[in-house]
Short mmCIF file of C-alpha atoms and ligand atoms in Angstrom, two decimals:
data_model
loop_
_atom_site.label_atom_id
_atom_site.label_comp_id
_atom_site.label_asym_id
_atom_site.label_seq_id
_atom_site.Cartn_x
_atom_site.Cartn_y
_atom_site.Cartn_z
CA UNK M 1 0.00 0.00 0.00
CA UNK M 2 2.72 2.41 1.04
CA UNK M 3 4.68 1.56 -2.08
CA UNK M 4 1.62 2.16 -4.23
CA UNK M 5 1.17 5.55 -2.58
CA UNK M 6 4.76 6.42 -3.31
CA UNK M 7 4.59 5.42 -6.95
CA UNK M 8 1.34 6.99 -8.05
CA UNK M 9 2.07 10.63 -7.18
CA UNK M 10 5.33 10.53 -9.14
CA UNK M 11 3.45 9.79 -12.33
CA UNK M 12 0.81 12.40 -11.53
CA UNK M 13 3.43 15.01 -10.75
CA UNK M 14 5.32 14.51 -13.95
CA UNK M 15 2.15 14.97 -15.94
CA UNK M 16 1.04 18.03 -13.96
CA UNK M 17 4.48 19.66 -14.12
CA UNK M 18 4.68 19.22 -17.87
CA UNK M 19 6.17 22.33 -19.48
CA UNK M 20 7.47 23.45 -16.10
CA UNK M 21 10.68 21.62 -15.76
CA UNK M 22 13.79 22.96 -14.11
CA UNK M 23 15.94 21.94 -17.05
CA UNK M 24 13.46 23.44 -19.48
CA UNK M 25 13.74 26.95 -18.04
CA UNK M 26 17.30 27.05 -16.67
CA UNK M 27 19.82 29.27 -18.47
CA UNK M 28 22.56 26.95 -17.13
CA UNK M 29 22.96 23.19 -16.87
CA UNK M 30 20.59 21.81 -14.25
CA UNK M 31 21.91 19.00 -12.13
CA UNK M 32 21.31 16.80 -9.13
CA UNK M 33 23.37 14.53 -6.95
CA UNK M 34 21.71 11.14 -6.77
CA UNK M 35 22.11 7.96 -4.81
CA UNK M 36 24.43 5.48 -6.43
CA UNK M 37 21.63 2.93 -6.80
CA UNK M 38 19.58 5.13 -9.11
CA UNK M 39 19.77 2.47 -11.83
CA UNK M 40 17.71 0.18 -9.55
CA UNK M 41 15.08 2.78 -8.76
CA UNK M 42 12.82 3.18 -11.82
CA UNK M 43 10.33 5.05 -9.65
CA UNK M 44 12.86 7.94 -9.52
CA UNK M 45 13.57 8.12 -13.23
CA UNK M 46 10.67 10.31 -14.42
CA UNK M 47 11.40 13.04 -11.88
CA UNK M 48 15.12 12.86 -12.63
CA UNK M 49 14.92 13.07 -16.40
CA UNK M 50 12.11 15.61 -16.44
CA UNK M 51 14.01 18.19 -14.41
CA UNK M 52 17.72 17.57 -14.75
CA UNK M 53 20.34 17.35 -17.47
CA UNK M 54 23.35 16.46 -15.28
CA UNK M 55 23.79 13.86 -12.52
CA UNK M 56 26.47 13.57 -9.87
CA UNK M 57 26.94 10.19 -8.19
CA UNK M 58 26.58 10.81 -4.47
CA UNK M 59 29.29 8.41 -3.30
CA UNK M 60 30.43 5.70 -5.70
CA UNK M 61 33.24 7.65 -7.43
CA UNK M 62 34.91 8.89 -4.27
CA UNK M 63 38.46 7.67 -3.66
CA UNK M 64 37.36 5.53 -0.73
CA UNK M 65 34.78 3.79 -2.94
CA UNK M 66 36.91 3.39 -6.06
CA UNK M 67 40.28 2.44 -4.58
CA UNK M 68 39.85 1.48 -0.91
CA UNK M 69 43.25 -0.19 -0.92
CA UNK M 70 46.15 0.47 -3.24
CA UNK M 71 45.53 -1.25 -6.56
CA UNK M 72 42.18 -2.76 -5.47
CA UNK M 73 39.90 -1.00 -7.92
CA UNK M 74 36.19 -1.08 -7.41
CA UNK M 75 34.37 0.28 -10.44
CA UNK M 76 31.18 -1.80 -10.35
CA UNK M 77 28.80 0.88 -9.10
CA UNK M 78 30.50 3.72 -10.94
CA UNK M 79 30.31 1.81 -14.24
CA UNK M 80 26.62 1.12 -13.70
CA UNK M 81 26.01 4.75 -12.80
CA UNK M 82 27.66 6.07 -15.96
CA UNK M 83 25.91 3.52 -18.17
CA UNK M 84 22.57 4.42 -16.58
CA UNK M 85 23.15 8.16 -17.12
CA UNK M 86 24.05 7.55 -20.75
CA UNK M 87 20.95 5.43 -21.28
CA UNK M 88 18.87 8.40 -20.09
CA UNK M 89 20.80 11.04 -22.03
CA UNK M 90 22.11 12.61 -18.82
CA UNK M 91 25.59 14.09 -18.46
CA UNK M 92 27.72 12.92 -15.55
CA UNK M 93 29.60 15.12 -13.09
CA UNK M 94 32.34 12.96 -11.59
CA UNK M 95 32.76 13.44 -7.85
CA UNK M 96 35.52 13.51 -6.69
CA UNK M 97 39.13 12.71 -7.52
CA UNK M 98 40.78 14.04 -4.36
CA UNK M 99 38.85 14.78 -1.18
CA UNK M 100 41.44 16.70 0.77
CA UNK M 101 40.38 15.57 4.23
CA UNK M 102 41.97 12.80 6.24
CA UNK M 103 38.69 11.12 7.15
CA UNK M 104 37.74 10.98 3.45
CA UNK M 105 41.08 9.74 2.12
CA UNK M 106 41.85 6.02 2.27
CA UNK M 107 44.72 5.89 4.78
CA UNK M 108 47.03 3.93 2.47
CA UNK M 109 47.55 7.06 0.35
CA UNK M 110 49.68 8.53 3.16
CA UNK M 111 51.58 5.45 4.29
CA UNK M 112 54.79 3.79 3.17
CA UNK M 113 55.11 0.65 5.23
CA UNK M 114 55.43 1.72 8.83
CA UNK M 115 56.39 5.29 7.99
CA UNK M 116 54.68 8.22 6.35
CA UNK M 117 54.81 8.36 2.55
CA UNK M 118 57.12 10.85 0.87
CA UNK M 119 55.73 13.67 -1.23
CA UNK M 120 56.86 11.83 -4.37
CA UNK M 121 55.03 8.65 -3.38
CA UNK M 122 51.84 10.48 -2.46
CA UNK M 123 51.84 12.38 -5.76
CA UNK M 124 52.66 9.25 -7.75
CA UNK M 125 49.68 7.50 -6.14
CA UNK M 126 47.45 10.46 -6.86
CA UNK M 127 48.62 10.45 -10.47
CA UNK M 128 47.78 6.77 -10.84
CA UNK M 129 44.41 7.26 -9.17
CA UNK M 130 43.41 10.22 -11.32
CA UNK M 131 44.79 8.77 -14.54
CA UNK M 132 42.98 5.46 -13.97
CA UNK M 133 39.63 6.93 -12.96
CA UNK M 134 39.47 9.81 -15.45
CA UNK M 135 40.98 7.64 -18.18
CA UNK M 136 38.39 4.90 -17.66
CA UNK M 137 35.54 7.32 -18.37
CA UNK M 138 37.32 9.51 -20.92
CA UNK M 139 34.75 11.24 -23.13
CA UNK M 140 31.88 9.98 -20.94
CA UNK M 141 32.14 12.31 -17.94
CA UNK M 142 31.44 15.93 -18.76
CA UNK M 143 32.78 17.55 -15.59
CA UNK M 144 34.97 16.48 -12.70
CA UNK M 145 35.17 17.77 -9.16
CA UNK M 146 38.93 17.42 -9.17
CA UNK M 147 39.76 18.56 -5.64
CA UNK M 148 37.13 18.79 -2.93
CA UNK M 149 37.24 20.81 0.30
CA UNK M 150 40.95 21.69 0.47
CA UNK M 151 40.49 25.11 2.09
CA UNK M 152 40.76 25.59 5.83
CA UNK M 153 37.82 26.85 7.91
CA UNK M 154 40.15 28.46 10.44
CA UNK M 155 43.26 30.57 10.15
CA UNK M 156 45.30 28.52 7.68
CA UNK M 157 44.95 28.78 3.92
CA UNK M 158 44.71 25.05 3.33
CA UNK M 159 43.04 22.45 5.55
CA UNK M 160 45.52 20.44 7.56
CA UNK M 161 45.67 16.91 6.17
CA UNK M 162 48.13 14.34 4.92
CA UNK M 163 47.82 16.02 1.52
CA UNK M 164 49.03 19.41 2.69
CA UNK M 165 51.50 18.00 5.22
CA UNK M 166 53.22 15.88 2.59
CA UNK M 167 52.75 17.90 -0.59
CA UNK M 168 51.76 21.47 0.32
CA UNK M 169 49.66 23.17 -2.34
CA UNK M 170 51.33 21.26 -5.14
CA UNK M 171 48.92 18.32 -4.96
CA UNK M 172 46.12 20.61 -6.12
CA UNK M 173 48.07 21.92 -9.09
CA UNK M 174 49.10 18.41 -10.13
CA UNK M 175 45.59 17.01 -9.66
CA UNK M 176 44.25 19.48 -12.21
CA UNK M 177 47.13 18.88 -14.63
CA UNK M 178 46.74 15.11 -14.48
CA UNK M 179 42.96 15.17 -14.77
CA UNK M 180 43.28 17.39 -17.83
CA UNK M 181 45.91 15.10 -19.36
CA UNK M 182 43.60 12.09 -18.89
CA UNK M 183 40.57 13.78 -20.47
CA UNK M 184 41.30 17.15 -22.10
CA UNK M 185 37.61 17.68 -22.92
CA UNK M 186 36.31 17.46 -19.35
CA UNK M 187 35.42 20.61 -17.43
CA UNK M 188 37.45 20.68 -14.22
CA UNK M 189 36.11 22.11 -10.98
CA UNK M 190 37.62 23.09 -7.65
CA UNK M 191 34.77 22.34 -5.19
CA UNK M 192 34.28 23.51 -1.59
CA UNK M 193 31.70 24.50 1.03
CA UNK M 194 31.34 27.98 2.55
CA UNK M 195 33.79 29.26 -0.04
CA UNK M 196 31.45 32.20 -0.68
CA UNK M 197 31.78 33.40 2.92
CA UNK M 198 33.99 36.32 3.96
CA UNK M 199 37.42 34.97 4.79
CA UNK M 200 37.12 31.66 2.99
CA UNK M 201 36.20 33.48 -0.23
CA UNK M 202 39.54 35.28 -0.23
CA UNK M 203 41.34 31.98 0.30
CA UNK M 204 39.43 30.41 -2.57
CA UNK M 205 40.13 33.32 -4.91
CA UNK M 206 43.78 33.32 -3.87
CA UNK M 207 44.13 29.58 -4.43
CA UNK M 208 42.44 29.60 -7.82
CA UNK M 209 44.42 32.69 -8.84
CA UNK M 210 47.72 30.99 -7.98
CA UNK M 211 46.69 27.79 -9.75
CA UNK M 212 45.69 29.68 -12.88
CA UNK M 213 48.93 31.71 -12.78
CA UNK M 214 50.82 28.41 -12.83
CA UNK M 215 48.81 27.28 -15.83
CA UNK M 216 46.48 24.85 -14.05
CA UNK M 217 43.36 23.94 -16.07
CA UNK M 218 40.82 25.04 -13.45
CA UNK M 219 37.64 25.74 -15.38
CA UNK M 220 35.18 26.54 -12.60
CA UNK M 221 34.79 26.99 -8.88
CA UNK M 222 32.21 24.83 -7.14
CA UNK M 223 30.13 26.58 -4.49
CA UNK M 224 28.47 23.64 -2.75
CA UNK M 225 25.53 25.67 -1.45
CA UNK M 226 24.47 23.67 1.59
CA UNK M 227 22.39 26.42 3.16
CA UNK M 228 20.14 26.71 6.21
CA UNK M 229 16.78 28.43 6.34
CA UNK M 230 16.98 32.08 7.45
CA UNK M 231 20.75 31.99 7.05
CA UNK M 232 21.28 31.93 3.29
CA UNK M 233 24.37 34.13 2.75
CA UNK M 234 23.01 36.24 -0.12
CA UNK M 235 25.40 39.16 0.27
CA UNK M 236 28.47 36.96 0.53
CA UNK M 237 27.32 34.96 -2.47
CA UNK M 238 26.82 38.09 -4.50
CA UNK M 239 30.32 39.32 -3.62
CA UNK M 240 31.72 35.95 -4.64
CA UNK M 241 29.88 35.79 -7.94
CA UNK M 242 30.92 39.37 -8.71
CA UNK M 243 34.56 38.55 -7.91
CA UNK M 244 34.45 35.45 -10.13
CA UNK M 245 32.92 37.51 -12.94
CA UNK M 246 35.70 40.08 -12.61
CA UNK M 247 38.33 37.36 -12.86
CA UNK M 248 36.59 35.73 -15.81
CA UNK M 249 36.01 32.52 -13.83
CA UNK M 250 32.94 30.30 -13.99
CA UNK M 251 31.00 29.08 -10.97
CA UNK M 252 28.95 25.96 -10.49
CA UNK M 253 26.52 25.70 -7.59
CA UNK M 254 27.33 22.08 -7.03
CA UNK M 255 25.28 20.70 -4.10
CA UNK M 256 22.38 23.01 -3.35
CA UNK M 257 19.85 22.53 -0.53
CA UNK M 258 18.18 24.63 2.18
CA UNK M 259 17.96 22.77 5.49
CA UNK M 260 14.77 23.64 7.40
CA UNK M 261 16.25 22.48 10.73
CA UNK M 262 19.32 24.67 11.22
CA UNK M 263 22.39 22.71 12.18
CA UNK M 264 25.11 25.34 12.66
CA UNK M 265 25.06 25.12 16.46
CA UNK M 266 26.11 21.46 16.21
CA UNK M 267 29.71 22.61 15.72
CA UNK M 268 29.62 25.57 18.12
CA UNK M 269 31.25 25.69 21.56
CA UNK M 270 33.32 22.59 21.10
CA UNK M 271 30.27 20.47 20.23
CA UNK M 272 28.65 20.72 23.65
CA UNK M 273 25.11 21.23 22.27
CA UNK M 274 25.10 17.95 20.40
CA UNK M 275 23.24 15.76 22.90
CA UNK M 276 20.48 18.36 23.08
CA UNK M 277 20.39 18.88 19.30
CA UNK M 278 20.25 15.18 18.56
CA UNK M 279 16.71 15.20 20.02
CA UNK M 280 15.49 17.95 17.67
CA UNK M 281 13.10 16.54 15.11
CA UNK M 282 10.28 19.07 14.76
CA UNK M 283 8.92 18.12 11.34
CA UNK M 284 8.68 14.35 11.59
CA UNK M 285 4.99 14.46 10.67
CA UNK M 286 5.43 16.96 7.86
CA UNK M 287 6.79 20.43 7.31
CA UNK M 288 4.37 23.24 8.33
CA UNK M 289 3.09 25.37 5.45
CA UNK M 290 4.64 28.55 6.86
CA UNK M 291 8.08 26.94 6.91
CA UNK M 292 7.62 25.68 3.36
CA UNK M 293 6.57 29.20 2.32
CA UNK M 294 9.64 30.73 3.97
CA UNK M 295 11.86 28.18 2.30
CA UNK M 296 10.22 28.96 -1.05
CA UNK M 297 10.83 32.70 -0.62
CA UNK M 298 14.45 32.04 0.20
CA UNK M 299 14.94 29.75 -2.78
CA UNK M 300 13.29 32.43 -4.95
CA UNK M 301 15.66 35.14 -3.71
CA UNK M 302 18.58 32.81 -4.30
CA UNK M 303 17.59 32.06 -7.88
CA UNK M 304 16.90 35.75 -8.49
CA UNK M 305 20.49 36.37 -7.51
CA UNK M 306 21.73 33.49 -9.67
CA UNK M 307 19.86 34.93 -12.64
CA UNK M 308 21.81 38.17 -12.25
CA UNK M 309 24.98 36.13 -12.70
CA UNK M 310 23.85 33.74 -15.37
CA UNK M 311 26.92 34.65 -17.42
CA UNK M 312 29.06 33.35 -14.52
CA UNK M 313 27.08 30.28 -13.48
CA UNK M 314 27.61 27.20 -15.62
CA UNK M 315 25.46 24.76 -13.62
CA UNK M 316 23.20 24.57 -10.58
CA UNK M 317 22.95 21.11 -9.04
CA UNK M 318 20.78 20.12 -6.10
CA UNK M 319 22.10 17.59 -3.62
CA UNK M 320 19.60 14.76 -3.87
CA UNK M 321 16.42 14.28 -5.80
CA UNK M 322 13.72 14.72 -3.15
CA UNK M 323 13.35 15.30 0.58
CA UNK M 324 13.20 11.60 1.41
CA UNK M 325 16.64 11.05 -0.11
CA UNK M 326 18.47 14.06 1.35
CA UNK M 327 21.70 13.47 3.23
CA UNK M 328 20.31 16.01 5.73
CA UNK M 329 17.94 13.37 7.11
CA UNK M 330 20.95 11.76 8.77
CA UNK M 331 23.68 14.41 9.00
CA UNK M 332 24.78 15.58 11.47
CA UNK M 333 22.00 13.83 13.39
CA UNK M 334 18.90 11.85 12.44
CA UNK M 335 15.85 13.98 11.73
CA UNK M 336 13.09 14.22 9.15
CA UNK M 337 14.26 16.99 6.85
CA UNK M 338 12.68 18.89 3.97
CA UNK M 339 15.50 20.74 2.17
CA UNK M 340 14.72 20.24 -1.54
CA UNK M 341 12.21 21.20 -4.22
CA UNK M 342 10.29 17.90 -4.14
CA UNK M 343 8.71 16.16 -1.18
CA UNK M 344 8.96 12.51 -0.22
CA UNK M 345 6.41 11.51 -2.85
CA UNK M 346 8.30 13.44 -5.53
CA UNK M 347 5.58 16.12 -5.57
CA UNK M 348 6.64 19.72 -6.18
CA UNK M 349 6.79 21.88 -3.07
CA UNK M 350 6.20 25.64 -2.89
CA UNK M 351 9.97 25.96 -3.35
CA UNK M 352 9.68 24.28 -6.75
CA UNK M 353 7.01 26.71 -7.93
CA UNK M 354 9.06 29.65 -6.63
CA UNK M 355 12.23 28.51 -8.40
CA UNK M 356 10.41 27.87 -11.68
CA UNK M 357 8.88 31.35 -11.47
CA UNK M 358 12.30 32.96 -11.05
CA UNK M 359 13.85 30.88 -13.81
CA UNK M 360 11.06 31.63 -16.24
CA UNK M 361 10.94 35.38 -15.49
CA UNK M 362 12.36 37.70 -18.13
CA UNK M 363 15.71 39.10 -17.07
CA UNK M 364 15.30 42.43 -15.28
CA UNK M 365 16.38 45.51 -17.29
CA UNK M 366 18.94 46.47 -14.61
CA UNK M 367 20.68 43.12 -14.85
CA UNK M 368 24.45 43.35 -15.24
CA UNK M 369 24.72 40.32 -17.45
CA UNK M 370 27.16 40.71 -20.28
CA UNK M 371 27.98 37.91 -22.66
O1 G3I C 401 26.70 2.25 2.35
C1 G3I C 401 26.93 2.19 3.76
C2 G3I C 401 26.05 1.15 4.39
O2 G3I C 401 26.41 -0.11 3.90
C3 G3I C 401 26.22 1.21 5.92
O3 G3I C 401 25.33 0.33 6.52
C4 G3I C 401 25.94 2.62 6.43
C5 G3I C 401 26.18 2.75 7.93
O4 G3I C 401 26.58 4.06 8.27
O5 G3I C 401 26.80 3.51 5.78
C6 G3I C 401 26.62 3.53 4.37
O6 G3I C 401 27.50 4.44 3.83
C7 G3I C 401 27.21 5.81 4.03
C8 G3I C 401 27.06 6.45 2.67
O7 G3I C 401 26.89 7.83 2.83
C9 G3I C 401 25.89 5.89 1.86
O8 G3I C 401 24.69 6.19 2.50
C10 G3I C 401 28.36 6.44 4.79
O9 G3I C 401 28.39 5.92 6.12
C11 G3I C 401 28.18 7.93 4.83
O10 G3I C 401 29.35 8.53 5.39
C12 G3I C 401 27.99 8.46 3.42
O11 G3I C 401 27.74 9.83 3.53
C13 G3I C 401 27.97 10.60 2.36
C14 G3I C 401 28.97 11.70 2.70
O12 G3I C 401 29.12 12.59 1.60
C15 G3I C 401 30.35 11.12 2.99
O13 G3I C 401 30.90 10.50 1.87
C16 G3I C 401 26.63 11.20 1.93
O14 G3I C 401 25.79 10.15 1.44
C17 G3I C 401 26.86 12.23 0.81
O15 G3I C 401 25.66 12.90 0.56
C18 G3I C 401 27.89 13.25 1.27
O16 G3I C 401 28.14 14.12 0.19
C19 G3I C 401 29.04 15.21 0.45
C20 G3I C 401 29.81 15.48 -0.81
O17 G3I C 401 30.45 14.30 -1.23
C21 G3I C 401 30.81 16.61 -0.61
N1 G3I C 401 30.16 17.78 -0.11
C22 G3I C 401 29.37 17.60 1.10
C23 G3I C 401 28.31 16.51 0.85
C24 G3I C 401 27.42 16.34 2.06
O18 G3I C 401 28.17 15.89 3.16
#
């Protein structure tokens, strides 16, 4: 019964939303990060193909999934994902070649027997990893998140990790060079979170500037866009998009969502609010209409801003297809979340209608867009 309820609305929605698809009205590529098992979920396919032109595999191309141990390659899910995308005429955004965090890097990358690897060994392993993964899908993956989350949230420029400890900034430069060598046609992205915020923005611009000055093929900056309701950083985003425009750089909004249960305090004060926060689950029986309306307004304002920078923005991708599949249902604690444009039945939410309206609106006369 439950399954029947879940399947029927999807079909109804796709019919009722005909002519109002995100991909149909977007001036940029419209994407979504989807669960690796999408090929086994035909109930998700209509929503996916109706609204999106690009798909990012949520997990199966990450280093820990593809090469958990040195030389033990694991391409089963990634191969299926790419074949599925091709069968649906969707472009793939590969994610990611290097995730510059220790807890996201298989530990063997940093080790050489019982001692730490040298810079040369680490870079040689990275070269093999990138060459093998990018080479395998040459011509079949349109864009790659080459390096993910390398910038520090605190005082340093780069996040402390085995990557920076062993190879400084050079690993980023080489990662882009080697990805480009393996597939010269792929668009290469430096991807991070909060890189639109004051402080981290300057680090991001500095890093990309230095990489470009050294000839690195960085084609776009990824602004992940994991926002929280009532805290969307519009001004900071605008400054960032303006700065990228000035430098002639492209942006992709790579993992967009608006969490309706703010989570920022989870990390505050040394994590001492966590026990209390882990009990917060206010919308388990559904999201109140006034919250959905506020979320819709905030999505609308965001897309209004994006439209003003449509010469800068190459793609906007949501992170997950509908509320029931969002990573924010389990991170950083378990709760029933509602961060996307479609609800758990795949039905459009007020946020969907608001985004479509902004995307379909004629560009305002004062818009700064120059092509
Ligand atoms: O597949 C296993 C399952 O077998 C096991 O029972 C279960 C127990 O925890 O874990 C499952 O794996 C989880 C996996 O998601 C699939 O659901 C991992 O623990 C969990 O860590 C993993 O989380 C992913 C996270 O990245 C870490 O890789 C999220 O799905 C994914 O949405 C999230 O995506 C990241 C982007 O890559 C980078 N930007 C931030 C974004 C959100 O954190």
